[in-house]
Coordinates of C-alpha atoms in Angstrom, one line a residue:
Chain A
X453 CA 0.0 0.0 0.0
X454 CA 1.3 3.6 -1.0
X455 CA 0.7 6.1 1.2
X456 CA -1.2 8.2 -1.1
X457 CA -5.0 9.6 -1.6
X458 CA -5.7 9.7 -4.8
X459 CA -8.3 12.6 -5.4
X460 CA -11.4 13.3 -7.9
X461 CA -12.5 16.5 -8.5
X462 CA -14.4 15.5 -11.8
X463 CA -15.0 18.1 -14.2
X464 CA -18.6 17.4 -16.5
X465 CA -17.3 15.0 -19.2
X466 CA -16.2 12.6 -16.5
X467 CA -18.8 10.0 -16.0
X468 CA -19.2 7.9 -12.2
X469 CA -18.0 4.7 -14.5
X470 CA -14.6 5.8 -15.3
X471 CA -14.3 7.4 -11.8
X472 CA -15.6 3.7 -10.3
X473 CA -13.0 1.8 -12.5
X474 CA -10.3 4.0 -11.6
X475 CA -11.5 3.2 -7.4
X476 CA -11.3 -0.6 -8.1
X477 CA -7.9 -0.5 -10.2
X478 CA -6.2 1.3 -7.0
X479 CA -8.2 -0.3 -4.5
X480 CA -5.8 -1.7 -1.9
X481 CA -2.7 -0.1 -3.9
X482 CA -3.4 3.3 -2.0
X483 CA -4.2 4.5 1.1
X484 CA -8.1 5.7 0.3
X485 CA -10.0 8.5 -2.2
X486 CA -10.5 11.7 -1.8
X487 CA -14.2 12.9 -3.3
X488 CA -14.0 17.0 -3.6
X489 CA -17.2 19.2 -4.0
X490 CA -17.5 19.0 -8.1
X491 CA -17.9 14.9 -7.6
X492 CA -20.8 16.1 -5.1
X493 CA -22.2 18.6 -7.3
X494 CA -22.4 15.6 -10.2
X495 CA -22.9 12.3 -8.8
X496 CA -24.8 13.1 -5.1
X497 CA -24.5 11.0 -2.1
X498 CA -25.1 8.4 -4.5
X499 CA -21.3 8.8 -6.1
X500 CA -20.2 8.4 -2.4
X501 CA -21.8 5.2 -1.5
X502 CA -20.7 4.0 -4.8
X503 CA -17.2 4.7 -4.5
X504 CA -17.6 3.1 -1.3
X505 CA -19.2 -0.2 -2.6
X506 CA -16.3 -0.2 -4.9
X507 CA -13.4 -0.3 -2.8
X508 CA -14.0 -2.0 0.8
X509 CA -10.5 -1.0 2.2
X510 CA -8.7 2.1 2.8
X511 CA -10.5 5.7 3.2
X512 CA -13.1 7.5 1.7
X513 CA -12.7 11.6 2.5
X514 CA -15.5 13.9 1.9
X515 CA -13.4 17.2 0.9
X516 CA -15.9 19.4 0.9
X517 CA -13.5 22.4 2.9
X518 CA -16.5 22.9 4.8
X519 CA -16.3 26.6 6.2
X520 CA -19.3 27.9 7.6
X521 CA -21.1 27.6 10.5
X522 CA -21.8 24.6 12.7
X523 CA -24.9 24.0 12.0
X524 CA -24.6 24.3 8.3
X525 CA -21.4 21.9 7.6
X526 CA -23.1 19.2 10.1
X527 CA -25.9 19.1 7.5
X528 CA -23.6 18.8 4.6
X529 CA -22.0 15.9 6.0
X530 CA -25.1 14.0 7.4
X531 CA -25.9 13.8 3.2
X532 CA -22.6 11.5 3.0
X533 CA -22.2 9.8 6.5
X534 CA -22.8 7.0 6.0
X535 CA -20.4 6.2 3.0
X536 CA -17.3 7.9 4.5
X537 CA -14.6 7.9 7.1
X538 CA -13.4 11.4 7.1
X539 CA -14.5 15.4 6.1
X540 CA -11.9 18.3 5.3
X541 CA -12.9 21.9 6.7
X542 CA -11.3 24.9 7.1
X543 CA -9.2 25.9 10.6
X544 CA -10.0 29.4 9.6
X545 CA -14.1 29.3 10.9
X546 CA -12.8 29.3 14.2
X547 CA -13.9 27.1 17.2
X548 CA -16.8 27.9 18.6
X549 CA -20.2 28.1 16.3
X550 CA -18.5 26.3 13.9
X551 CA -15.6 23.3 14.4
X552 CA -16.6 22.1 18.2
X553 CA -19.8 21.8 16.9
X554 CA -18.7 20.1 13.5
X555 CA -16.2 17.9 15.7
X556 CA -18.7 16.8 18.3
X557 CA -21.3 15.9 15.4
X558 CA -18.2 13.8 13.6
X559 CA -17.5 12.2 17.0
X560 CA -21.3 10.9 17.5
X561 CA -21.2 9.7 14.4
X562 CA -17.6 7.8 14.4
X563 CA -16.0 9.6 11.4
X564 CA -12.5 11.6 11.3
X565 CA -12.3 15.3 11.0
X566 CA -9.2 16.6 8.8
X567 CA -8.4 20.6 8.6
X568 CA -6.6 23.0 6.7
X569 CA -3.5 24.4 7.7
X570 CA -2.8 25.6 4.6
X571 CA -2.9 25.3 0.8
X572 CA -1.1 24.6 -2.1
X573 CA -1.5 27.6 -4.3
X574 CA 0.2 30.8 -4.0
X575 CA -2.8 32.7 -2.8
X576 CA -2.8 31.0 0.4
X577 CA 0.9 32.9 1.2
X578 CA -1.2 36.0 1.2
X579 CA -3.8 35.2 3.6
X580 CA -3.9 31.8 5.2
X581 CA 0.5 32.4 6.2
X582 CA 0.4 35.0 7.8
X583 CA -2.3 34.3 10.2
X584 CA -1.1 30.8 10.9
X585 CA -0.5 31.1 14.5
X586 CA -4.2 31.7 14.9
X587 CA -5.1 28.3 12.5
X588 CA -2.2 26.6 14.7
X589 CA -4.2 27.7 18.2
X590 CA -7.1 26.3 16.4
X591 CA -6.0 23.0 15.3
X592 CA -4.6 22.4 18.6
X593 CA -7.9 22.9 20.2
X594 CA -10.1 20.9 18.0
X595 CA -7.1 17.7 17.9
X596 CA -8.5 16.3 14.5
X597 CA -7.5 13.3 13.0
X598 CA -5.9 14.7 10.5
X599 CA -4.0 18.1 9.3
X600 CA -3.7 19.5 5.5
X601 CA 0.3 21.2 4.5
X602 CA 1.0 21.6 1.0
X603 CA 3.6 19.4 -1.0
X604 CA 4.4 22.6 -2.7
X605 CA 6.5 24.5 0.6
X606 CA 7.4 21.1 2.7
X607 CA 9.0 23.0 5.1
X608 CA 5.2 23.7 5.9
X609 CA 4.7 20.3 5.9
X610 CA 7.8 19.8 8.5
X611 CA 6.2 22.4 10.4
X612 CA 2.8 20.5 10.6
X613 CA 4.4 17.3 11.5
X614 CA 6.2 18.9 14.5
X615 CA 3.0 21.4 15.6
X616 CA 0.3 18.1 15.4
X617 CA 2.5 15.3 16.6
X618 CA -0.9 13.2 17.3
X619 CA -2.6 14.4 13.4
X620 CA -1.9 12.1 10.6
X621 CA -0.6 14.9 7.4
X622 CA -1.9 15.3 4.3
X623 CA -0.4 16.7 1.5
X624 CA -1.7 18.1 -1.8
X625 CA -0.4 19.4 -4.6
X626 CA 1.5 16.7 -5.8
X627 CA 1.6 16.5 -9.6
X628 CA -0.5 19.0 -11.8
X629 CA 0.3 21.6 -9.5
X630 CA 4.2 21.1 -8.8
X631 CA 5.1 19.1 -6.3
X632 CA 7.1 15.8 -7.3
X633 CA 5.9 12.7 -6.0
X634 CA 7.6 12.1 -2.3
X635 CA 8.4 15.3 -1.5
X636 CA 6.2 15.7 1.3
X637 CA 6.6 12.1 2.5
X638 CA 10.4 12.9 3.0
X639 CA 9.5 16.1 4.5
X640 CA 7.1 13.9 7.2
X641 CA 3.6 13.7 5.6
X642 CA 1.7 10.6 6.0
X643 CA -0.1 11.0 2.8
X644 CA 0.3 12.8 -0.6
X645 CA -2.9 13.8 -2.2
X646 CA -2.8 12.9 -5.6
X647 CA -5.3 14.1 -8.2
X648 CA -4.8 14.8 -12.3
X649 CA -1.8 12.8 -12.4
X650 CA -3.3 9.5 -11.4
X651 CA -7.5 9.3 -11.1
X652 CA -8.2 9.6 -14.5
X653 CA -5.2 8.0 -16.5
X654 CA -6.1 5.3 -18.8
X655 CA -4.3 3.2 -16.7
X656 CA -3.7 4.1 -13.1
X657 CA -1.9 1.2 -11.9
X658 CA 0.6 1.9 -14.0
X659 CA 0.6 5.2 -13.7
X660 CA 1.1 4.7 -9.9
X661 CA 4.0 2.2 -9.9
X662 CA 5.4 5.2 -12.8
X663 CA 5.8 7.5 -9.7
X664 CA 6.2 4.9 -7.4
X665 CA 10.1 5.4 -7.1
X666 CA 9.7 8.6 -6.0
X667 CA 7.3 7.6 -3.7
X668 CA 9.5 5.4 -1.8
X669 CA 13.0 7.2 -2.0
X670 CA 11.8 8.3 2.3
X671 CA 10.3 5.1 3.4
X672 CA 11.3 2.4 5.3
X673 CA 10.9 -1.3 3.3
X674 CA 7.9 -1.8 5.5
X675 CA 6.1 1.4 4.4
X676 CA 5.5 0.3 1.1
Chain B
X346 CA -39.6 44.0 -2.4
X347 CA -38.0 43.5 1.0
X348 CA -34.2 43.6 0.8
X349 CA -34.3 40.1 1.8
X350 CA -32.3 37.5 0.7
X351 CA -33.9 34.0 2.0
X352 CA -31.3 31.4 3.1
X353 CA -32.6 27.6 2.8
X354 CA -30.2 24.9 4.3
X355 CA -32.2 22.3 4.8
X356 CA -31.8 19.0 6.4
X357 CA -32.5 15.6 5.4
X358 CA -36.2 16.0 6.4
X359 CA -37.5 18.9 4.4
X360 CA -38.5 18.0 0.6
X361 CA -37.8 19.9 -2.1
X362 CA -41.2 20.4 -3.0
X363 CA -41.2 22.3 0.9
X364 CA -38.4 24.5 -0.3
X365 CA -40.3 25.3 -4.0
X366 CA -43.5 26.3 -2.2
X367 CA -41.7 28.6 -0.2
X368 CA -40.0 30.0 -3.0
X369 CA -43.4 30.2 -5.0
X370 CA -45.0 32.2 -2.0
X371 CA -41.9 34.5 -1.4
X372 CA -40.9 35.1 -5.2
X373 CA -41.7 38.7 -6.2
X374 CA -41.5 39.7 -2.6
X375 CA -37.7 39.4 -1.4
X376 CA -34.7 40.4 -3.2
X377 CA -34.0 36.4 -3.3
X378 CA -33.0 32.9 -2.3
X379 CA -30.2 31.5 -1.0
X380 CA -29.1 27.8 -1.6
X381 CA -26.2 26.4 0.3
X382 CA -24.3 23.2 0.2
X383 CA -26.8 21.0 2.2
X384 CA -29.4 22.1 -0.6
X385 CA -26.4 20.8 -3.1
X386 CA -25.7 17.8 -1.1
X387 CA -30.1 16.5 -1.1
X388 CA -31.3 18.2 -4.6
X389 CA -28.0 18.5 -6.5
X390 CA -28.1 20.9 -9.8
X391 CA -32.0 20.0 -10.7
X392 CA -32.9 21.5 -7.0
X393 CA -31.3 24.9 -8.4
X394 CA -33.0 24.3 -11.8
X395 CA -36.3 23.8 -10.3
X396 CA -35.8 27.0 -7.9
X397 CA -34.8 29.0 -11.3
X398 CA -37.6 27.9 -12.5
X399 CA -40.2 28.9 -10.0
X400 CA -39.5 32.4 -9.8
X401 CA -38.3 34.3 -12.5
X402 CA -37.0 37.3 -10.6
X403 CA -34.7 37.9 -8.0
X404 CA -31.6 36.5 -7.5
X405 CA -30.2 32.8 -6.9
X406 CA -26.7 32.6 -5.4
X407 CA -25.2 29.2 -5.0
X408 CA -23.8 29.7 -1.7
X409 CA -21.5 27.4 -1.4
X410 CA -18.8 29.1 0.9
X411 CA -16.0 28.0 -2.0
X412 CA -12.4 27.6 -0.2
X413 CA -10.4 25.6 -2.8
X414 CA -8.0 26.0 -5.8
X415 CA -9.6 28.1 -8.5
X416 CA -9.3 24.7 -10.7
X417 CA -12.2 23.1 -7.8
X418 CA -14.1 26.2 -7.4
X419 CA -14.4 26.6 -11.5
X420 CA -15.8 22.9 -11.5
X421 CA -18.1 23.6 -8.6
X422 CA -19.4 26.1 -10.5
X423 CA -19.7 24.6 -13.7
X424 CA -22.1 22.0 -12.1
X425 CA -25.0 24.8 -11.4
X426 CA -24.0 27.6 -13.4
X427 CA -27.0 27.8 -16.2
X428 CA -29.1 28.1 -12.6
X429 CA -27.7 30.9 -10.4
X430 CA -27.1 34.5 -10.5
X431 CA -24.4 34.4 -8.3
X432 CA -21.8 32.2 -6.0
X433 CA -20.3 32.7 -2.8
X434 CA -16.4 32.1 -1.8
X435 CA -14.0 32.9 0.8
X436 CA -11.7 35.5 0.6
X437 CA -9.5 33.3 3.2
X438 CA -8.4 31.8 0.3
X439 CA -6.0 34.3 -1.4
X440 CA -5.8 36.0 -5.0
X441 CA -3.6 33.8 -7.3
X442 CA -4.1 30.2 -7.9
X443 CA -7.6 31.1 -6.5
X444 CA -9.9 33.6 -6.5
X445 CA -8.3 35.2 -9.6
X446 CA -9.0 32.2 -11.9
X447 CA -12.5 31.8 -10.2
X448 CA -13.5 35.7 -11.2
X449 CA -12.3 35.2 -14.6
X450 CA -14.4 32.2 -15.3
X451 CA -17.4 33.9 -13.3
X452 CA -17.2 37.1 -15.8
X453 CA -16.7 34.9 -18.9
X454 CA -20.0 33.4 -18.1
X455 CA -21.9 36.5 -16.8
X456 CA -21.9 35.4 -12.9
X457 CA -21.7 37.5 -10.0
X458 CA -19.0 36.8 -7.5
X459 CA -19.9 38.1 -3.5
X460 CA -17.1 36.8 -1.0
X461 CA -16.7 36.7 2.6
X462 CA -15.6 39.3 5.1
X463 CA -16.6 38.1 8.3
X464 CA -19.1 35.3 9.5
X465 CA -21.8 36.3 11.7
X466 CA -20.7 33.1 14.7
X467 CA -18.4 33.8 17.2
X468 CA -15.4 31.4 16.1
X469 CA -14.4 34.0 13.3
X470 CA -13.5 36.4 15.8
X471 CA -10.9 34.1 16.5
X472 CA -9.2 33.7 13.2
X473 CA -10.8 36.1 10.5
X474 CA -11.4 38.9 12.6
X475 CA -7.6 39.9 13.2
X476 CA -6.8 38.7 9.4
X477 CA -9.3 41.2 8.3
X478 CA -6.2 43.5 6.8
X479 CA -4.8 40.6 4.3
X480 CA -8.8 40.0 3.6
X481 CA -9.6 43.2 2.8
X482 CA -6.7 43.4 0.3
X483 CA -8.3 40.3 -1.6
X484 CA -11.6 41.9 -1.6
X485 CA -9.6 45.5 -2.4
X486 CA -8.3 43.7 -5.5
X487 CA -10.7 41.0 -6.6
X488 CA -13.5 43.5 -6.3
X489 CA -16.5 41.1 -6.5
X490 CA -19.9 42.5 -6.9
X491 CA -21.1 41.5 -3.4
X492 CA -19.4 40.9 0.1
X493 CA -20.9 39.1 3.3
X494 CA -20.6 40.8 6.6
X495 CA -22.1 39.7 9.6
X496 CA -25.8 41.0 11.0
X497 CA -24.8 39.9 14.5
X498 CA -21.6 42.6 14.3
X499 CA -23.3 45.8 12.9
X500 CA -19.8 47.5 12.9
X501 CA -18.5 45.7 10.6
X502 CA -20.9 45.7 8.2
X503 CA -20.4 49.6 8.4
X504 CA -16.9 48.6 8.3
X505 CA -17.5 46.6 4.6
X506 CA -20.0 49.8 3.3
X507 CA -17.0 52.1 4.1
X508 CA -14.2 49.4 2.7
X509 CA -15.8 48.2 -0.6
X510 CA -18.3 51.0 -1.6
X511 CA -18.4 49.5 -5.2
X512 CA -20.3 45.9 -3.6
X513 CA -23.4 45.1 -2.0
X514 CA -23.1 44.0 1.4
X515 CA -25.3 41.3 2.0
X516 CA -25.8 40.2 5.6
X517 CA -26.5 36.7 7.2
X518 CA -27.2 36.3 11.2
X519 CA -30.5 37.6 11.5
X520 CA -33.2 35.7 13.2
X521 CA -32.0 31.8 14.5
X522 CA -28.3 33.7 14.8
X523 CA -29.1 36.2 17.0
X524 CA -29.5 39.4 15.0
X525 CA -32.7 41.3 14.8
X526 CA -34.7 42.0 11.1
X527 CA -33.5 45.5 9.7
X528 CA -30.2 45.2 12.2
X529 CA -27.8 45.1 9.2
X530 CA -29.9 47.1 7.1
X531 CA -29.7 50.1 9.6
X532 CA -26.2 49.7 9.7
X533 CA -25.9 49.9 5.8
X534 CA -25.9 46.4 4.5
X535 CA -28.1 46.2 0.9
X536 CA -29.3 42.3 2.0
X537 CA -30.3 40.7 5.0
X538 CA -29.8 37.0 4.8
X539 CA -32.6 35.4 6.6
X540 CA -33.1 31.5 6.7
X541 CA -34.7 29.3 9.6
X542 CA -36.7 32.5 10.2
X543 CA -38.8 32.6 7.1
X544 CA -37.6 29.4 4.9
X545 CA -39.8 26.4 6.4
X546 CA -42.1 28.7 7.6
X547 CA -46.1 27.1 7.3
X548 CA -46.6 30.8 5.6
X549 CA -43.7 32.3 4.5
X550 CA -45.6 35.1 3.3
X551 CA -46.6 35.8 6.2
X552 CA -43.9 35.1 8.7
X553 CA -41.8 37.8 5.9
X554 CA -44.7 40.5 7.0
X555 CA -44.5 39.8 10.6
X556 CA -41.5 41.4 10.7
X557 CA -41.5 43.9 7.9
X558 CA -41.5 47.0 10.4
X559 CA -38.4 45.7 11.5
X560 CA -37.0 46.0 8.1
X561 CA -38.9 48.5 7.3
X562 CA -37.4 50.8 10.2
X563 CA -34.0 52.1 8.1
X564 CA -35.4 52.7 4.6
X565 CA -37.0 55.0 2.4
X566 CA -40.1 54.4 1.4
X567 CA -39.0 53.9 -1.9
X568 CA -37.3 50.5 -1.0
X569 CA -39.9 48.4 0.5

């Protein structure tokens, strides 16, 4: 198993089929699937508990980067519950009104909350950098499962690994947008999220042992 | 026509026919309607087709609070766009890589942007409250034609009328949040976003007239 999360963010000429096939091809080879809001907007819940017929082992993530209030992301994710193991929101709505309530909900209902820390794309060095020591004090009140650092700057991800000792990282922007495959696991992630470059090839086996090399050039013989 | 827009959120137990007939009874009457990701998540883009099509004027604005790469956000919107009048994003998220690319596909397709300020819970004041320099900068540049700012904070709404003179302020937190009707209006907002209030509401006709002197109390006569 690689630790990576392969991630769909369909765009309209994608059907469910291909994205199903590409779900079973990788099923068991990765660590789990990432589904992203334009795979909500086309295929429903419905896309979600197919995905999760498809594939019995590893994890299905809603990333919806849920950032509003409480009340409003608890309702988006009772649509999904029951088809996945873990939601993405935002550190930056803050604790209370929005990710106690959102954890607590989560809790109940046995699934894993993951949040931003920051994001791949430049933008984020305008806004979501410099106000990272209030994102930090948020994180490390809510404790989620997970934590999301950009492949793009690992020494963000180094950062992470040593602020959230107890979250497992995840890192996207791995492939269309820059990163090389492994970068982030040598700089400590757990995960790479990888989209464009693997969930739609004609082939994404092989397109996954292609990169595997990198992949593996920080793990242990065990990891992999 | 009240300066209202009309927020529905709904959970697994409300139909979409509910959400129609309120639609049908409020059309004409509010400025317009407000569907957020849990509408998404239950009706996906027929729920926003219907609601185009059972009221011809007034604005629908996909408010999904977008937080992503502009790549994600573009597909979101791709999924609804022939639907809505507008969509609602973050400003957390930063200028390049992001909001840029999202602006450019709005205006190629003749869709209104509106982004975030400031949420109307009390988590925000913990994380986008003291960023409100680098988000003002976003706004400054990206100059969308609406931006949120919260009801339950009446400064800053005044705040966003002063900052952004160009936009319409629109205004959520009044009613189930805390805020009182015409609160935000008084303080210069253009929109009051009103959900639990009015939008399952046996007659939301007349649950919008019960509290029209509220709304009523800071405008001309011309406006209501």
């Amino acid at each position: 198993m690689y630790p990576v999360i392969v991630a769909f963010d369909p765009g309209r000429t994608v059907t469910l089929g291909v994205v199903l096939e590409s779900v079973k091809s990788l099923c068991g080879l990765v660590g789990g699937f990432k589904l992203g809001l334009p795979f909500l907007a086309l295929y429903g819940p419905r896309g979600f508990s197919e995905v999760r017929r498809s594939c019995g082992e590893g994890l299905v993530i809603a990333d919806f980067k849920l950032a509003d209030i409480g009340h409003v992301m608890r309702l988006v994710v009772e649509a999904v519950s029951g088809y996945i193991d873990a939601v993405i929101a935002h550190s930056f709505v803050g604790v209370e009104g929005a990710l106690r309530d959102l954890k607590e909900f989560l809790d109940s209902v046995g699934l894993k909350l993951i949040l931003v820390y920051n994001m791949s794309h430049s933008g984020a060095l305008e806004t979501m950098a410099p106000c990272r020591e209030r994102l930090r004090r948020v994180i490390s009140s809510i404790k989620p499962w997970g934590v999301v650092a950009p492949a793009t700057r690992p020494e963000e991800v180094k950062e992470a690994r040593n602020l959230f000792p107890w979250a497992k990282i995840l890192s996207p922007g791995v492939g269309a947008q820059g990163a090389k495959p492994g970068t982030a696991l040598c700089a400590g992630a757990d995960y790479e999220i990888i989209g464009r470059m693997l969930a739609y090839s004609r082939d994404p086996k092989a397109a996954l042992e292609s990169i595997a090399p990198g992949l593996k050039r920080c793990l242990g013989d065990s990891d992999a």
